Coordinates of C-alpha atoms and ligand atoms in Angstrom, one line a residue:
M107 CA 0.0 0.0 0.0
T108 CA 1.3 3.4 -1.0
D109 CA 0.8 6.6 1.0
T110 CA -1.2 8.0 -1.9
E111 CA -3.8 5.3 -2.2
I112 CA -7.3 6.7 -2.2
H113 CA -9.4 5.5 0.7
D114 CA -12.4 7.8 0.6
V115 CA -14.0 10.2 -1.9
R116 CA -16.7 12.3 -0.2
G117 CA -19.1 14.6 -2.0
R118 CA -20.8 17.4 -0.2
R119 CA -23.3 20.1 -1.3
V120 CA -22.1 23.6 -0.7
W121 CA -23.1 27.1 -2.0
D122 CA -21.5 29.4 -4.6
S123 CA -21.3 33.1 -5.1
R124 CA -24.7 33.3 -6.7
G125 CA -26.3 31.5 -3.8
R126 CA -26.7 28.3 -5.8
P127 CA -25.8 24.8 -4.7
T128 CA -22.5 23.4 -6.0
V129 CA -20.3 20.3 -5.5
E130 CA -17.5 20.0 -3.0
V131 CA -15.3 16.9 -3.0
E132 CA -12.9 15.7 -0.3
V133 CA -10.4 13.0 -1.1
H134 CA -8.8 11.1 1.8
L135 CA -5.6 9.0 1.2
S136 CA -4.3 6.0 3.1
A137 CA -1.6 7.8 5.1
G138 CA -4.0 10.6 6.1
A139 CA -3.5 13.3 3.5
V140 CA -6.7 15.1 2.5
G141 CA -7.5 17.2 -0.6
R142 CA -10.5 19.3 -1.2
A143 CA -12.0 21.3 -4.1
I144 CA -15.2 22.9 -5.2
A145 CA -16.7 23.0 -8.7
P146 CA -17.4 26.5 -10.2
A147 CA -20.2 27.3 -12.6
G148 CA -20.6 29.4 -15.7
A149 CA -23.5 31.6 -16.9
S150 CA -22.4 32.3 -20.4
T151 CA -21.4 28.8 -21.3
G152 CA -20.1 27.4 -24.6
S153 CA -22.3 24.7 -26.1
G154 CA -19.3 22.4 -26.2
E155 CA -18.6 22.5 -22.5
A156 CA -18.7 19.5 -20.1
M157 CA -22.2 19.6 -18.7
D158 CA -23.0 20.2 -15.1
L159 CA -25.4 17.6 -13.6
R160 CA -28.3 19.6 -12.1
D161 CA -31.4 18.2 -10.6
G162 CA -34.0 20.2 -12.5
G163 CA -37.4 20.6 -11.1
E164 CA -38.7 23.3 -8.7
A165 CA -36.0 23.6 -6.0
F166 CA -33.5 26.4 -6.5
G167 CA -34.6 27.0 -10.1
G168 CA -33.5 23.5 -11.1
Y169 CA -29.9 24.2 -10.1
D170 CA -29.6 21.8 -7.2
V171 CA -26.8 19.3 -7.3
R172 CA -28.0 16.4 -5.2
R173 CA -27.6 13.9 -8.0
A174 CA -24.0 15.1 -8.8
V175 CA -23.1 14.8 -5.1
N176 CA -24.6 11.3 -5.0
A177 CA -22.5 10.4 -8.0
V178 CA -19.4 11.3 -6.0
N179 CA -20.5 9.4 -2.9
S180 CA -21.5 6.3 -4.8
E181 CA -20.0 5.5 -8.3
I182 CA -17.0 7.8 -8.1
D183 CA -16.1 6.7 -4.5
S184 CA -16.3 3.0 -5.5
E185 CA -14.4 3.5 -8.7
L186 CA -11.5 5.4 -7.2
F187 CA -11.2 3.3 -4.0
G188 CA -7.6 2.0 -3.9
A189 CA -6.5 4.1 -6.9
D190 CA -3.2 6.0 -6.7
A191 CA -3.7 9.8 -6.3
D192 CA -0.2 10.3 -7.5
D193 CA -1.3 9.3 -11.0
Q194 CA -3.6 12.1 -12.1
D195 CA -3.8 10.9 -15.7
A196 CA -5.0 7.4 -14.6
I197 CA -7.5 9.0 -12.1
D198 CA -8.9 11.3 -14.8
A199 CA -9.0 8.5 -17.4
A200 CA -11.0 6.3 -14.9
L201 CA -13.4 9.2 -14.3
I202 CA -13.9 9.7 -18.1
A203 CA -14.4 5.9 -18.6
L204 CA -16.9 5.7 -15.7
D205 CA -18.9 8.6 -17.1
G206 CA -18.8 7.3 -20.7
T207 CA -20.6 10.2 -22.3
P208 CA -19.1 12.7 -24.7
N209 CA -20.2 15.7 -22.6
K210 CA -19.8 14.2 -19.1
S211 CA -23.6 14.4 -18.5
K212 CA -23.8 11.1 -16.6
L213 CA -21.6 11.9 -13.6
G214 CA -21.7 15.6 -14.3
G215 CA -18.7 17.9 -15.2
N216 CA -19.3 19.5 -11.8
A217 CA -18.8 16.1 -9.9
M218 CA -15.8 15.2 -12.1
V219 CA -13.9 18.5 -12.0
A220 CA -14.3 18.8 -8.2
T221 CA -13.0 15.2 -7.8
S222 CA -10.1 15.7 -10.3
M223 CA -9.0 18.8 -8.5
A224 CA -9.4 17.3 -5.0
V225 CA -7.3 14.3 -6.0
A226 CA -4.5 16.8 -7.1
H227 CA -4.7 18.6 -3.8
A228 CA -4.6 15.3 -1.9
A229 CA -1.5 14.2 -3.8
A230 CA 0.2 17.5 -3.0
A231 CA -0.7 17.2 0.6
A232 CA 0.8 13.7 0.7
E233 CA 4.0 15.2 -0.6
G234 CA 3.8 18.0 2.0
V235 CA 3.8 20.8 -0.6
P236 CA 1.2 23.2 -2.0
L237 CA -0.4 22.2 -5.3
W238 CA 1.5 24.9 -7.3
R239 CA 4.8 23.5 -6.1
R240 CA 3.8 19.9 -6.9
L241 CA 2.8 20.8 -10.4
G242 CA 5.6 23.3 -11.1
G243 CA 8.5 21.8 -9.2
I244 CA 11.2 23.8 -7.5
R245 CA 11.8 25.9 -10.6
A246 CA 8.3 27.4 -10.7
H247 CA 8.6 31.1 -10.3
T248 CA 6.2 32.8 -12.8
L249 CA 3.2 34.6 -11.5
P250 CA 0.4 35.1 -14.0
L251 CA -0.4 38.7 -15.1
P252 CA -3.9 39.4 -13.8
E253 CA -6.8 40.3 -16.1
I254 CA -9.3 42.1 -13.9
Q255 CA -12.9 43.2 -14.6
I256 CA -14.0 46.8 -13.9
F257 CA -17.5 46.7 -15.4
G258 CA -19.5 43.6 -15.7
G259 CA -22.1 43.3 -18.5
G260 CA -23.8 40.7 -20.7
A261 CA -25.2 37.7 -19.0
H262 CA -23.6 38.8 -15.7
A263 CA -25.6 42.1 -15.5
G264 CA -29.0 41.3 -16.9
R265 CA -27.7 42.2 -20.4
R266 CA -27.5 45.9 -19.3
V267 CA -24.7 46.3 -21.9
D268 CA -23.8 43.8 -24.7
V269 CA -20.1 43.4 -23.9
Q270 CA -19.7 41.0 -21.0
D271 CA -16.4 42.0 -19.5
F272 CA -14.7 45.4 -19.5
M273 CA -11.3 44.5 -17.9
V274 CA -7.9 45.9 -17.3
I275 CA -4.4 44.4 -17.6
A276 CA -1.6 46.1 -15.8
V277 CA 0.8 45.6 -18.7
G278 CA 3.5 47.9 -17.2
A279 CA 3.5 46.5 -13.7
A280 CA 6.8 45.3 -12.4
D281 CA 5.4 42.4 -10.4
Y282 CA 2.2 40.7 -9.4
E283 CA 1.8 42.8 -6.3
E284 CA 2.1 46.0 -8.3
A285 CA -0.4 44.7 -10.9
L286 CA -3.0 44.3 -8.0
D287 CA -2.1 47.7 -6.6
W288 CA -2.7 49.5 -9.9
T289 CA -5.9 47.6 -10.6
A290 CA -7.2 48.4 -7.1
R291 CA -6.6 52.1 -7.9
V292 CA -8.5 51.8 -11.2
Y293 CA -11.4 50.0 -9.6
I294 CA -11.7 52.6 -6.9
A295 CA -11.5 55.5 -9.4
A296 CA -14.1 53.8 -11.6
G297 CA -16.5 53.5 -8.7
E298 CA -16.0 57.1 -7.7
K299 CA -16.6 58.2 -11.3
M300 CA -19.8 56.1 -11.4
A301 CA -20.9 57.6 -8.1
S302 CA -20.3 61.2 -9.1
A303 CA -22.2 60.7 -12.4
G304 CA -25.1 59.3 -10.3
K305 CA -24.7 55.9 -11.9
L306 CA -23.4 53.7 -9.1
Q307 CA -25.8 50.8 -8.8
G308 CA -23.7 48.1 -7.1
V309 CA -21.9 45.3 -8.8
A310 CA -22.6 42.5 -11.4
D311 CA -22.0 38.7 -11.0
E312 CA -18.2 38.9 -10.9
G313 CA -17.9 42.0 -8.8
G314 CA -17.4 44.6 -11.6
F315 CA -19.6 47.7 -11.4
W316 CA -23.1 47.4 -12.7
P317 CA -22.9 49.1 -16.2
V318 CA -25.3 52.0 -16.3
F319 CA -24.2 53.2 -19.8
D320 CA -26.1 54.3 -22.9
T321 CA -23.6 52.7 -25.3
N322 CA -20.8 50.1 -25.1
E323 CA -18.4 52.8 -26.1
A324 CA -19.5 55.0 -23.1
A325 CA -18.1 52.2 -20.9
L326 CA -14.8 52.2 -22.8
D327 CA -14.6 56.0 -22.4
M328 CA -15.3 55.7 -18.6
L329 CA -12.7 53.0 -18.3
V330 CA -10.0 55.2 -19.9
R331 CA -10.9 58.1 -17.7
A332 CA -10.7 55.8 -14.6
I333 CA -7.2 54.7 -15.5
E334 CA -6.2 58.3 -15.9
A335 CA -7.9 59.3 -12.6
A336 CA -5.9 56.6 -10.9
G337 CA -2.7 58.4 -12.0
L338 CA -1.8 55.7 -14.5
I339 CA -1.1 55.8 -18.3
P340 CA -3.7 54.1 -20.4
G341 CA -2.0 51.6 -22.7
D342 CA 1.5 51.9 -21.3
Q343 CA 0.8 51.0 -17.7
V344 CA -2.8 49.8 -17.7
A345 CA -4.5 48.6 -20.8
I346 CA -8.0 47.4 -21.6
S347 CA -9.1 43.9 -22.3
L348 CA -12.6 42.9 -23.4
D349 CA -14.6 39.7 -23.4
I350 CA -17.3 40.3 -26.0
A351 CA -18.9 36.9 -25.3
A352 CA -20.6 37.4 -28.7
S353 CA -22.3 33.9 -28.6
E354 CA -24.6 35.6 -26.1
F355 CA -26.1 38.1 -28.6
G356 CA -25.7 36.3 -31.9
S357 CA -25.6 33.1 -33.9
G358 CA -25.3 32.1 -37.5
G359 CA -23.2 35.2 -38.2
Q360 CA -26.0 37.6 -37.2
Y361 CA -25.7 39.8 -34.1
R362 CA -28.0 42.0 -32.2
L363 CA -26.7 44.8 -29.9
G364 CA -29.6 45.2 -27.5
L365 CA -28.4 48.4 -25.9
E366 CA -28.0 50.3 -29.2
E367 CA -30.8 48.4 -31.0
R368 CA -28.4 47.6 -33.8
A369 CA -28.3 44.5 -35.9
L370 CA -24.9 43.6 -37.3
D371 CA -23.6 40.7 -39.5
S372 CA -20.2 39.2 -38.9
D373 CA -18.3 41.8 -40.9
G374 CA -20.2 44.6 -39.2
L375 CA -19.3 43.3 -35.8
T376 CA -15.7 42.9 -36.8
D377 CA -15.6 46.5 -38.2
M378 CA -17.1 47.8 -35.0
L379 CA -14.5 46.0 -32.9
T380 CA -11.5 46.8 -35.0
G381 CA -12.7 50.5 -34.9
W382 CA -12.5 50.2 -31.0
L383 CA -9.0 48.9 -31.4
E384 CA -8.1 52.1 -33.2
R385 CA -9.6 54.4 -30.7
Y386 CA -8.9 52.7 -27.3
P387 CA -5.9 51.1 -25.7
I388 CA -7.2 47.6 -26.0
V389 CA -4.7 44.7 -25.9
S390 CA -6.9 41.6 -25.7
V391 CA -10.3 40.6 -27.1
E392 CA -12.1 37.4 -26.1
D393 CA -14.9 35.7 -28.1
P394 CA -15.2 38.6 -30.6
L395 CA -17.6 36.6 -32.7
G396 CA -19.9 33.8 -31.8
E397 CA -18.8 30.2 -31.1
D398 CA -20.4 29.0 -34.4
D399 CA -18.9 31.9 -36.5
E400 CA -15.5 30.3 -37.3
A401 CA -15.2 32.3 -40.6
G402 CA -15.8 35.5 -38.6
L403 CA -13.2 34.5 -36.0
I404 CA -10.7 33.8 -38.7
A405 CA -11.4 37.2 -40.4
F406 CA -11.1 39.0 -37.1
T407 CA -7.8 37.3 -36.2
A408 CA -6.5 38.2 -39.7
A409 CA -7.4 41.8 -39.1
A410 CA -6.4 42.2 -35.5
G411 CA -4.3 39.2 -34.4
E412 CA -1.0 40.9 -35.0
R413 CA -1.7 43.7 -32.6
V414 CA -3.9 42.1 -29.9
Q415 CA -4.5 38.9 -28.2
V416 CA -7.6 37.1 -29.6
I417 CA -8.9 34.6 -27.0
G418 CA -11.2 31.7 -27.7
D419 CA -13.5 30.8 -24.8
D420 CA -17.0 29.5 -26.0
Y421 CA -15.4 28.6 -29.3
L422 CA -12.6 26.4 -27.8
V423 CA -14.2 25.3 -24.5
T424 CA -10.8 24.2 -23.1
N425 CA -10.6 21.3 -25.6
A426 CA -7.2 20.3 -26.9
D427 CA -8.5 19.1 -30.3
R428 CA -10.4 22.3 -30.8
V429 CA -7.3 24.3 -29.9
R430 CA -5.2 22.4 -32.5
T431 CA -7.9 23.0 -35.2
A432 CA -8.0 26.7 -34.3
I433 CA -4.2 26.9 -34.5
E434 CA -4.3 25.4 -38.0
K435 CA -7.1 27.7 -39.1
R436 CA -5.7 30.8 -37.3
A437 CA -9.1 31.4 -35.8
C438 CA -7.7 33.1 -32.7
N439 CA -4.2 33.2 -31.0
A440 CA -4.9 32.4 -27.3
V441 CA -7.1 30.0 -25.3
L442 CA -9.1 30.6 -22.2
V443 CA -8.5 27.6 -19.8
K444 CA -11.4 26.8 -17.6
P445 CA -10.9 23.4 -15.9
N446 CA -14.7 22.8 -15.6
Q447 CA -15.2 23.3 -19.3
A448 CA -13.0 20.3 -19.8
G449 CA -14.2 18.3 -16.8
T450 CA -10.8 16.9 -15.6
L451 CA -7.4 18.5 -14.9
T452 CA -5.7 16.2 -17.4
E453 CA -7.9 17.5 -20.3
A454 CA -7.6 21.1 -19.2
R455 CA -3.8 20.7 -19.1
A456 CA -3.9 19.2 -22.6
A457 CA -5.7 22.3 -23.9
F458 CA -3.2 24.5 -22.2
D459 CA -0.2 22.5 -23.5
A460 CA -1.5 22.5 -27.1
A461 CA -1.8 26.3 -27.0
M462 CA 1.6 26.9 -25.4
A463 CA 3.3 24.5 -27.9
A464 CA 2.1 26.7 -30.7
G465 CA 3.3 29.9 -29.1
W466 CA -0.3 30.8 -28.3
G467 CA -1.4 32.7 -25.2
A468 CA -3.2 30.7 -22.5
V469 CA -5.3 32.4 -19.8
V470 CA -6.3 30.3 -16.8
S471 CA -9.8 31.4 -15.8
A472 CA -12.4 31.3 -13.1
R473 CA -16.2 31.2 -13.8
S474 CA -18.9 33.7 -13.0
G475 CA -20.2 31.3 -10.3
E476 CA -17.3 30.9 -7.9
T477 CA -16.4 30.0 -4.3
E478 CA -13.5 30.3 -1.9
D479 CA -11.7 27.6 -3.9
V480 CA -8.3 28.8 -5.1
T481 CA -7.2 25.8 -7.2
I482 CA -7.0 27.8 -10.4
V483 CA -4.3 30.0 -9.0
H484 CA -2.2 26.9 -8.1
L485 CA -2.7 25.6 -11.7
A486 CA -1.7 28.9 -13.2
V487 CA 1.6 29.1 -11.3
G488 CA 2.2 25.3 -11.4
W489 CA 1.7 25.2 -15.2
G490 CA 3.6 28.4 -15.8
A491 CA 0.5 30.2 -17.3
Y492 CA 1.1 33.8 -18.3
Q493 CA -2.3 35.2 -17.4
L494 CA -5.1 34.7 -14.9
K495 CA -8.7 35.8 -15.2
V496 CA -10.8 35.8 -12.1
G497 CA -13.4 38.5 -12.5
S498 CA -13.3 41.8 -10.6
F499 CA -11.4 43.2 -7.6
A500 CA -14.2 42.9 -5.1
R501 CA -16.1 40.1 -3.3
S502 CA -14.3 37.3 -1.5
E503 CA -14.8 34.6 -4.1
R504 CA -12.6 36.7 -6.4
M505 CA -10.3 38.2 -3.8
A506 CA -9.5 34.8 -2.3
K507 CA -7.8 34.0 -5.7
W508 CA -5.9 37.3 -6.0
N509 CA -4.8 36.9 -2.4
E510 CA -3.6 33.4 -2.9
G511 CA -1.4 34.7 -5.7
L512 CA 0.2 37.1 -3.2
R513 CA 0.9 34.2 -0.8
I514 CA 2.5 32.1 -3.6
A515 CA 4.6 35.1 -4.7
E516 CA 5.9 35.4 -1.2
A517 CA 6.6 31.7 -0.9
I518 CA 8.6 31.8 -4.2
G519 CA 10.5 34.8 -2.8
K520 CA 12.9 37.0 -4.7
N521 CA 12.8 34.9 -7.9
A522 CA 9.0 35.5 -8.3
S523 CA 8.3 37.4 -11.5
L524 CA 5.7 38.1 -14.1
P525 CA 6.2 36.7 -17.5
P526 CA 8.6 38.7 -19.7
A527 CA 7.0 41.4 -21.9
G528 CA 7.9 39.4 -25.0
A529 CA 5.6 36.6 -23.9
F530 CA 2.6 38.8 -24.9
P531 CA 1.4 40.0 -28.3
W532 CA 1.5 43.6 -26.9
G533 CA 5.1 43.2 -25.5
Ligands
PGA193 P1 -19.2 32.3 -17.4 O1 -18.5 33.4 -18.3 O2 -18.3 31.9 -16.3 O3 -20.4 33.0 -16.9 O4 -19.5 31.2 -18.4 C1 -17.1 33.8 -18.2 C2 -16.6 34.1 -19.5 O5 -17.3 34.2 -20.5 O6 -15.3 34.2 -19.6
ZN194 ZN1 -15.6 34.5 -22.0

């Protein structure tokens, strides 16, 4: 018997940042080590994602997870009993085989990803090291550059504006700590500007300010002014990053901007966005066109991909095969890596590796429904990811992750650094 033999997999129903039930898993090993993780949940999901198993029916809008928790405590617990937590690939392969569906709908992507992450934590605990160190080894020293939301829109704010995330990236920051300091200043300045304009109405799902704007461009103008008001130089020190999440307001190459009551085809949306790239200090654009608009994504990347990072989220759904196809077709130049889109750590890692091998960007990301779980920060550092997206700079399900990065930076010590500027398309 090895120290890393799994003795018990326990599922538990806990609550997320939207007040919805979610799945927590605790993995106990033979020598006493324990690992724990909680599944996050999306709201603007890609159709190709691993499916969360939800109970349906009346309770909690159908979002309850008693069936997924049962799957952990029965089938998954039996299957993994006696397995070696040290072998993540074998654990994840066993979960995939036990589920047996293409979209993980039997056990649930929520049950599977929480189990997969809890196993990783248990194996790290058995080794007596944090997960980032277990994954990255003694040479791990790169902190991811934060991508942080200032205004939240789209599906996270009742579609008050069409664009889902208005974010900043502290491109000129010397280190992780400074990136957070600068972002905090921008966040506070944006809140003060909203308040003095009589437009402060609380925050959206990921902690960014609720967007009381007449146009999408008004939000961009306000963001530039907030960066300046924070005493920082737009573009040089703090740049703008957008998640358009276009699948939420269009399909079949036809888009509808609700706020401005404008209908656009694929070329029209591309022209609007490339126009923004001319006028605003934008360095990254996620899901500029819908997940089913591959021709549009290819055209946008041809037009803008030399200057800015073009991230595939709904289109790539953390799937290595899709990443490889997109690399061939030049349909974007970076992947968003959300472990629960894949359903296991092994599959998420494969998508990450496929992107990095091609010189693409790879942004490890949280979901709009989150908890105190900080696993993604450990994955980002352990895998050597260049960027991390967690939502805004408010509310503890977000701050837990930014703060974990500070602790990891301190543990790494004087060698801790952000990726070199040359690692980014804007470098
Ligand atoms: P979600 O969206 O977590 O609500 O799916 C986040 C994103 O689109 O990046
Ligand atoms: Zn997205």
